[in-house]
Amino acid sequence: MNNIRNFCIIAHIDHGKSTLADRLLEYTKTVDGKNMQEQVLDDMELERERGITIKSHAIQMNYEYHGEQYILNLIDTPGHVDFSYEVSRSIAACEGALLIVDAAQGIQAQTISNLYMAIENDLEIIPVINKIDLPSAMPEEVEDQIVELLGCPRDSIIRASGKTGEGVFDIMDAVVERIPAPEGDPDAPLQCLIFDSVFNPFRGIIAYFKVVNGVIHKGDLVKFIATEKEYYADEVGILKLEMSPRSEVRTGDVGYIISGIKTSKEVRVGDTVTHVKNPAAAGIAGFEEVKPMVFAGVYPIEAEDFENLRNSLEKLQLNDASLTFQPESSVALGFGFRCGFLGLLHMEIVQERLDREFDMDVITTVPNVSYKVYDRKGVCTEVHNPGGLPDPTLIDRIDEPYIRASVITQTTYIGPIMTLCLGKRGILVKQEYITGNRIEIIYDLPLGEIVIDFYDKLKSISKGYASFDYHLHDYRPSKLVKLDILLNGEPVDALSTLTHFDNSISFGRRMCEKLKELIPRQQFDIAIQAAIGSKIVSRETVKAVRKDVTAKCYGGDVSRKRKLLEKQKEGKKRMKQIGTVEVPQKAFLAVLKLD
């Protein structure tokens, strides 16, 4: 056990974690010639296409140091703020972390938030400056930033390049020297912490765990503490590039268990596995439940696909524990699910994975956040979508969630960023200079204002040089109104939104204009209206497609033409009474990109 090292790689998005992981695997000969490719651990097609890590990936390497063999369990983690739950789970299974900082970009917001997460879990931090081969690299300045942030000696910082392989052996030596071996008692009752799981159509659910105490053997009768279900361990093993079966997995190791579990509810991330005969007294504590930030309705395009969508979401939830969902129904879209996501990128990735991995075509409604609504008696209810809002006469006040956001940027972009935050009803908390021309600005912002397009705008006005990180801070009273969209007088519940009173009229006007472009013309006029309660604040009309019924009239009295036009008008009127307006999927997506 003294020769095991469990560590993860943490960094801001695009600082070269996966490339460095590739070099570690190549230099320890874990992955040989034919399997060696860029982003080895990113096995999802979507990850390769976008060049980002979505899932954390665990793999075991063997390394010889001063004539002794060491086992290194590496977990490569995502860098985007929307996947920070993956990072927190990986950190729970490790004793140390490589903190990677890009030599050209320096410390960014997500670097700091991931670092704090690692320090809270008492991990040993090894700072690494990556990409030192770049012409724009400034290792001296970045070293100053790291020393200021961590307070570590300057000579403990390793300079490396994932591309050329420079400094990789120094990193592996540092992992062996500085990261402590896992603590645990091999003779104590079994305790395994589940930190991830995947669904395999042939073998059921495969759970990934770290053995904290005890030893698990193939064929043992084990119990999952949270669900109290018992299973035989049909196969246990460790994670190489493929799963590698073993007869036992010992204390301190990271491995997997296959026990023929078919239903996803029976495996929970953060649960503890123990023996039935000699059980542990309690589960492993300290694993927090995920808090979704953004809610949106996900509906199947065909009503009969509802059950298939449920199964697909359950299987996806196994692999992505930060996704939450519950059934709901909508007048416009039928039966579907209200899903909770950690952010907009997370929502986009889930939609994409449903399409690719499960062949599900879905419609996603406008994303929103959860509000606390207090009635006149002071009773509080949590509302996730505008449809669940009580009658306005019964509402005393609505509290909306505020986040504490940290933006790290160069001094050049302070002006535009502050204008953006103020436009989103932000309140400046403080600003401080980190180094010469880098500044951290801290704002309190309403979560509802940032869920749609804040991150995209921040990136474009700062030319990609601003990094953004946030956490839920508190709830504050706010003047919110429900904005309904009516088509021919019928409200489309999937397009209603809760918005601040000051922005409501301009937002309603923009929505009507956008919908006018997207809703196809019918045989009758379509009135698109935005309403707050019973007051209409904006209206657009999609004109009818009409046939020229007077084309056959050559001369003669005008009454002949009028008769034909009156007849057509009657027909249109009848059609309008029974005609329905289909809202295309593009309309739901366009609302997200209103500018």
Short mmCIF file of N, CA and C in Angstrom, two decimals, residues 41-130:
data_model
loop_
_atom_site.label_atom_id
_atom_site.label_comp_id
_atom_site.label_asym_id
_atom_site.label_seq_id
_atom_site.Cartn_x
_atom_site.Cartn_y
_atom_site.Cartn_z
N LEU A 41 -7.58 9.61 -23.07
CA LEU A 41 -8.60 9.30 -22.06
C LEU A 41 -9.97 9.82 -22.44
N ASP A 42 -10.03 10.82 -23.35
CA ASP A 42 -11.33 11.34 -23.76
C ASP A 42 -11.94 10.39 -24.78
N ASP A 43 -12.69 9.40 -24.27
CA ASP A 43 -13.18 8.34 -25.17
C ASP A 43 -14.51 8.69 -25.83
N MET A 44 -15.09 9.84 -25.46
CA MET A 44 -16.37 10.21 -26.05
C MET A 44 -16.13 11.03 -27.32
N GLU A 45 -16.87 10.68 -28.37
CA GLU A 45 -16.70 11.38 -29.66
C GLU A 45 -16.88 12.89 -29.48
N LEU A 46 -17.83 13.26 -28.61
CA LEU A 46 -18.14 14.67 -28.37
C LEU A 46 -16.96 15.41 -27.76
N GLU A 47 -16.21 14.70 -26.88
CA GLU A 47 -15.06 15.33 -26.23
C GLU A 47 -13.96 15.63 -27.26
N ARG A 48 -13.78 14.70 -28.19
CA ARG A 48 -12.74 14.90 -29.20
C ARG A 48 -13.11 16.04 -30.15
N GLU A 49 -14.41 16.07 -30.53
CA GLU A 49 -14.86 17.11 -31.46
C GLU A 49 -14.65 18.50 -30.89
N ARG A 50 -15.03 18.67 -29.61
CA ARG A 50 -14.99 20.00 -29.01
C ARG A 50 -13.65 20.30 -28.36
N GLY A 51 -12.82 19.25 -28.18
CA GLY A 51 -11.51 19.46 -27.56
C GLY A 51 -11.62 19.79 -26.07
N ILE A 52 -12.72 19.31 -25.43
CA ILE A 52 -12.85 19.55 -23.99
C ILE A 52 -13.07 18.22 -23.28
N THR A 53 -12.75 18.16 -21.99
CA THR A 53 -13.04 16.96 -21.21
C THR A 53 -14.41 17.17 -20.54
N ILE A 54 -15.30 16.18 -20.71
CA ILE A 54 -16.64 16.29 -20.14
C ILE A 54 -16.75 15.38 -18.91
N LYS A 55 -16.13 14.19 -19.01
CA LYS A 55 -16.14 13.21 -17.93
C LYS A 55 -14.75 13.13 -17.31
N SER A 56 -14.70 12.84 -16.00
CA SER A 56 -13.37 12.54 -15.43
C SER A 56 -13.05 11.08 -15.80
N HIS A 57 -11.78 10.79 -16.06
CA HIS A 57 -11.38 9.45 -16.51
C HIS A 57 -10.28 8.92 -15.61
N ALA A 58 -10.48 7.70 -15.10
CA ALA A 58 -9.49 7.10 -14.21
C ALA A 58 -8.67 6.06 -14.96
N ILE A 59 -7.37 5.98 -14.66
CA ILE A 59 -6.51 4.96 -15.29
C ILE A 59 -5.33 4.67 -14.36
N GLN A 60 -4.85 3.41 -14.38
CA GLN A 60 -3.74 3.03 -13.52
C GLN A 60 -2.45 2.91 -14.33
N MET A 61 -1.35 3.46 -13.75
CA MET A 61 -0.04 3.38 -14.43
C MET A 61 0.96 2.72 -13.47
N ASN A 62 1.98 2.09 -14.05
CA ASN A 62 3.07 1.53 -13.24
C ASN A 62 4.33 2.34 -13.52
N TYR A 63 5.08 2.70 -12.46
CA TYR A 63 6.26 3.54 -12.65
C TYR A 63 7.37 3.05 -11.73
N GLU A 64 8.58 2.95 -12.28
CA GLU A 64 9.72 2.49 -11.48
C GLU A 64 10.49 3.70 -10.99
N TYR A 65 10.71 3.78 -9.66
CA TYR A 65 11.41 4.93 -9.08
C TYR A 65 12.46 4.39 -8.11
N HIS A 66 13.73 4.68 -8.39
CA HIS A 66 14.86 4.17 -7.59
C HIS A 66 14.78 2.66 -7.36
N GLY A 67 14.45 1.95 -8.46
CA GLY A 67 14.44 0.49 -8.40
C GLY A 67 13.20 -0.12 -7.77
N GLU A 68 12.26 0.72 -7.31
CA GLU A 68 11.02 0.20 -6.73
C GLU A 68 9.86 0.44 -7.67
N GLN A 69 8.88 -0.49 -7.70
CA GLN A 69 7.70 -0.33 -8.56
C GLN A 69 6.60 0.42 -7.80
N TYR A 70 6.05 1.45 -8.43
CA TYR A 70 4.95 2.20 -7.83
C TYR A 70 3.72 2.10 -8.73
N ILE A 71 2.52 2.11 -8.08
CA ILE A 71 1.26 2.14 -8.84
C ILE A 71 0.71 3.56 -8.74
N LEU A 72 0.52 4.20 -9.89
CA LEU A 72 -0.02 5.57 -9.91
C LEU A 72 -1.44 5.51 -10.48
N ASN A 73 -2.43 5.88 -9.67
CA ASN A 73 -3.82 5.96 -10.16
C ASN A 73 -4.11 7.41 -10.53
N LEU A 74 -4.30 7.67 -11.81
CA LEU A 74 -4.50 9.04 -12.29
C LEU A 74 -5.96 9.25 -12.65
N ILE A 75 -6.52 10.43 -12.26
CA ILE A 75 -7.87 10.80 -12.71
C ILE A 75 -7.75 12.14 -13.43
N ASP A 76 -8.07 12.15 -14.73
CA ASP A 76 -8.04 13.39 -15.50
C ASP A 76 -9.43 14.03 -15.38
N THR A 77 -9.47 15.32 -15.03
CA THR A 77 -10.77 15.96 -14.75
C THR A 77 -11.09 17.06 -15.77
N PRO A 78 -12.38 17.43 -15.91
CA PRO A 78 -12.74 18.53 -16.80
C PRO A 78 -12.31 19.88 -16.22
N GLY A 79 -12.25 20.91 -17.07
CA GLY A 79 -11.85 22.23 -16.59
C GLY A 79 -12.96 23.25 -16.60
N HIS A 80 -14.08 22.94 -17.29
CA HIS A 80 -15.14 23.95 -17.41
C HIS A 80 -15.96 24.02 -16.13
N VAL A 81 -16.40 25.22 -15.79
CA VAL A 81 -17.16 25.43 -14.54
C VAL A 81 -18.42 24.57 -14.49
N ASP A 82 -19.03 24.25 -15.65
CA ASP A 82 -20.26 23.45 -15.67
C ASP A 82 -20.02 22.00 -15.24
N PHE A 83 -18.75 21.56 -15.25
CA PHE A 83 -18.49 20.16 -14.88
C PHE A 83 -17.70 20.08 -13.58
N SER A 84 -17.88 21.09 -12.71
CA SER A 84 -17.09 21.11 -11.48
C SER A 84 -17.48 19.98 -10.53
N TYR A 85 -18.70 19.41 -10.70
CA TYR A 85 -19.11 18.30 -9.84
C TYR A 85 -18.24 17.07 -10.13
N GLU A 86 -17.88 16.88 -11.42
CA GLU A 86 -16.97 15.78 -11.78
C GLU A 86 -15.65 15.94 -11.02
N VAL A 87 -15.18 17.20 -10.93
CA VAL A 87 -13.90 17.47 -10.27
C VAL A 87 -14.01 17.14 -8.79
N SER A 88 -15.14 17.55 -8.15
CA SER A 88 -15.27 17.32 -6.71
C SER A 88 -15.30 15.82 -6.40
N ARG A 89 -15.90 15.03 -7.32
CA ARG A 89 -15.93 13.57 -7.10
C ARG A 89 -14.54 12.96 -7.25
N SER A 90 -13.79 13.47 -8.23
CA SER A 90 -12.44 12.93 -8.45
C SER A 90 -11.54 13.26 -7.26
N ILE A 91 -11.70 14.48 -6.73
CA ILE A 91 -10.86 14.91 -5.60
C ILE A 91 -11.12 14.02 -4.38
N ALA A 92 -12.39 13.57 -4.23
CA ALA A 92 -12.75 12.72 -3.08
C ALA A 92 -12.02 11.37 -3.14
N ALA A 93 -11.57 10.97 -4.34
CA ALA A 93 -10.93 9.65 -4.47
C ALA A 93 -9.40 9.75 -4.50
N CYS A 94 -8.84 10.94 -4.19
CA CYS A 94 -7.39 11.13 -4.33
C CYS A 94 -6.74 11.64 -3.04
N GLU A 95 -5.38 11.53 -3.03
CA GLU A 95 -4.61 12.13 -1.91
C GLU A 95 -3.79 13.33 -2.37
N GLY A 96 -3.68 13.50 -3.69
CA GLY A 96 -2.87 14.61 -4.20
C GLY A 96 -3.41 15.10 -5.53
N ALA A 97 -2.94 16.28 -5.95
CA ALA A 97 -3.41 16.85 -7.22
C ALA A 97 -2.28 17.58 -7.93
N LEU A 98 -2.25 17.43 -9.25
CA LEU A 98 -1.35 18.25 -10.06
C LEU A 98 -2.15 19.50 -10.45
N LEU A 99 -1.65 20.66 -10.06
CA LEU A 99 -2.32 21.91 -10.44
C LEU A 99 -1.61 22.44 -11.68
N ILE A 100 -2.28 22.37 -12.82
CA ILE A 100 -1.66 22.76 -14.09
C ILE A 100 -2.01 24.21 -14.41
N VAL A 101 -1.00 25.01 -14.72
CA VAL A 101 -1.24 26.41 -15.11
C VAL A 101 -0.57 26.65 -16.46
N ASP A 102 -1.33 27.26 -17.38
CA ASP A 102 -0.82 27.55 -18.72
C ASP A 102 0.24 28.65 -18.64
N ALA A 103 1.42 28.40 -19.22
CA ALA A 103 2.52 29.37 -19.15
C ALA A 103 2.20 30.65 -19.90
N ALA A 104 1.27 30.59 -20.85
CA ALA A 104 0.95 31.78 -21.64
C ALA A 104 -0.22 32.57 -21.04
N GLN A 105 -1.09 31.87 -20.25
CA GLN A 105 -2.30 32.55 -19.75
C GLN A 105 -2.26 32.84 -18.26
N GLY A 106 -1.46 32.11 -17.52
CA GLY A 106 -1.40 32.35 -16.08
C GLY A 106 -2.61 31.79 -15.35
N ILE A 107 -2.77 32.22 -14.10
CA ILE A 107 -3.85 31.68 -13.25
C ILE A 107 -5.19 32.26 -13.67
N GLN A 108 -6.20 31.38 -13.79
CA GLN A 108 -7.55 31.81 -14.20
C GLN A 108 -8.54 31.42 -13.09
N ALA A 109 -9.81 31.85 -13.26
CA ALA A 109 -10.80 31.68 -12.18
C ALA A 109 -11.00 30.22 -11.78
N GLN A 110 -11.11 29.34 -12.78
CA GLN A 110 -11.39 27.94 -12.47
C GLN A 110 -10.19 27.26 -11.82
N THR A 111 -8.96 27.77 -12.12
CA THR A 111 -7.75 27.25 -11.46
C THR A 111 -7.92 27.46 -9.95
N ILE A 112 -8.35 28.67 -9.59
CA ILE A 112 -8.45 29.01 -8.16
C ILE A 112 -9.55 28.21 -7.49
N SER A 113 -10.73 28.09 -8.17
CA SER A 113 -11.84 27.40 -7.49
C SER A 113 -11.54 25.91 -7.34
N ASN A 114 -10.90 25.29 -8.37
CA ASN A 114 -10.52 23.87 -8.24
C ASN A 114 -9.45 23.68 -7.17
N LEU A 115 -8.55 24.67 -7.07
CA LEU A 115 -7.49 24.59 -6.06
C LEU A 115 -8.09 24.63 -4.66
N TYR A 116 -9.05 25.55 -4.43
CA TYR A 116 -9.68 25.64 -3.11
C TYR A 116 -10.40 24.33 -2.76
N MET A 117 -11.03 23.73 -3.79
CA MET A 117 -11.73 22.47 -3.57
C MET A 117 -10.74 21.39 -3.11
N ALA A 118 -9.55 21.38 -3.74
CA ALA A 118 -8.53 20.38 -3.40
C ALA A 118 -7.97 20.64 -2.00
N ILE A 119 -7.78 21.94 -1.66
CA ILE A 119 -7.21 22.27 -0.34
C ILE A 119 -8.19 21.90 0.78
N GLU A 120 -9.51 22.11 0.52
CA GLU A 120 -10.53 21.74 1.52
C GLU A 120 -10.49 20.25 1.83
N ASN A 121 -10.11 19.45 0.81
CA ASN A 121 -10.04 17.99 1.01
C ASN A 121 -8.64 17.53 1.45
N ASP A 122 -7.80 18.49 1.88
CA ASP A 122 -6.43 18.19 2.38
C ASP A 122 -5.57 17.45 1.36
N LEU A 123 -5.67 17.84 0.10
CA LEU A 123 -4.83 17.18 -0.91
C LEU A 123 -3.46 17.84 -0.98
N GLU A 124 -2.46 17.06 -1.28
CA GLU A 124 -1.10 17.59 -1.51
C GLU A 124 -1.07 18.19 -2.92
N ILE A 125 -0.69 19.46 -3.06
CA ILE A 125 -0.74 20.13 -4.36
C ILE A 125 0.66 20.18 -4.98
N ILE A 126 0.77 19.73 -6.23
CA ILE A 126 2.03 19.86 -6.97
C ILE A 126 1.80 20.86 -8.11
N PRO A 127 2.35 22.08 -8.01
CA PRO A 127 2.12 23.06 -9.09
C PRO A 127 2.98 22.76 -10.32
N VAL A 128 2.36 22.81 -11.50
CA VAL A 128 3.08 22.53 -12.75
C VAL A 128 2.76 23.67 -13.74
N ILE A 129 3.82 24.25 -14.34
CA ILE A 129 3.59 25.23 -15.40
C ILE A 129 3.70 24.48 -16.72
N ASN A 130 2.60 24.45 -17.47
CA ASN A 130 2.54 23.68 -18.72
C ASN A 130 2.73 24.61 -19.92
#
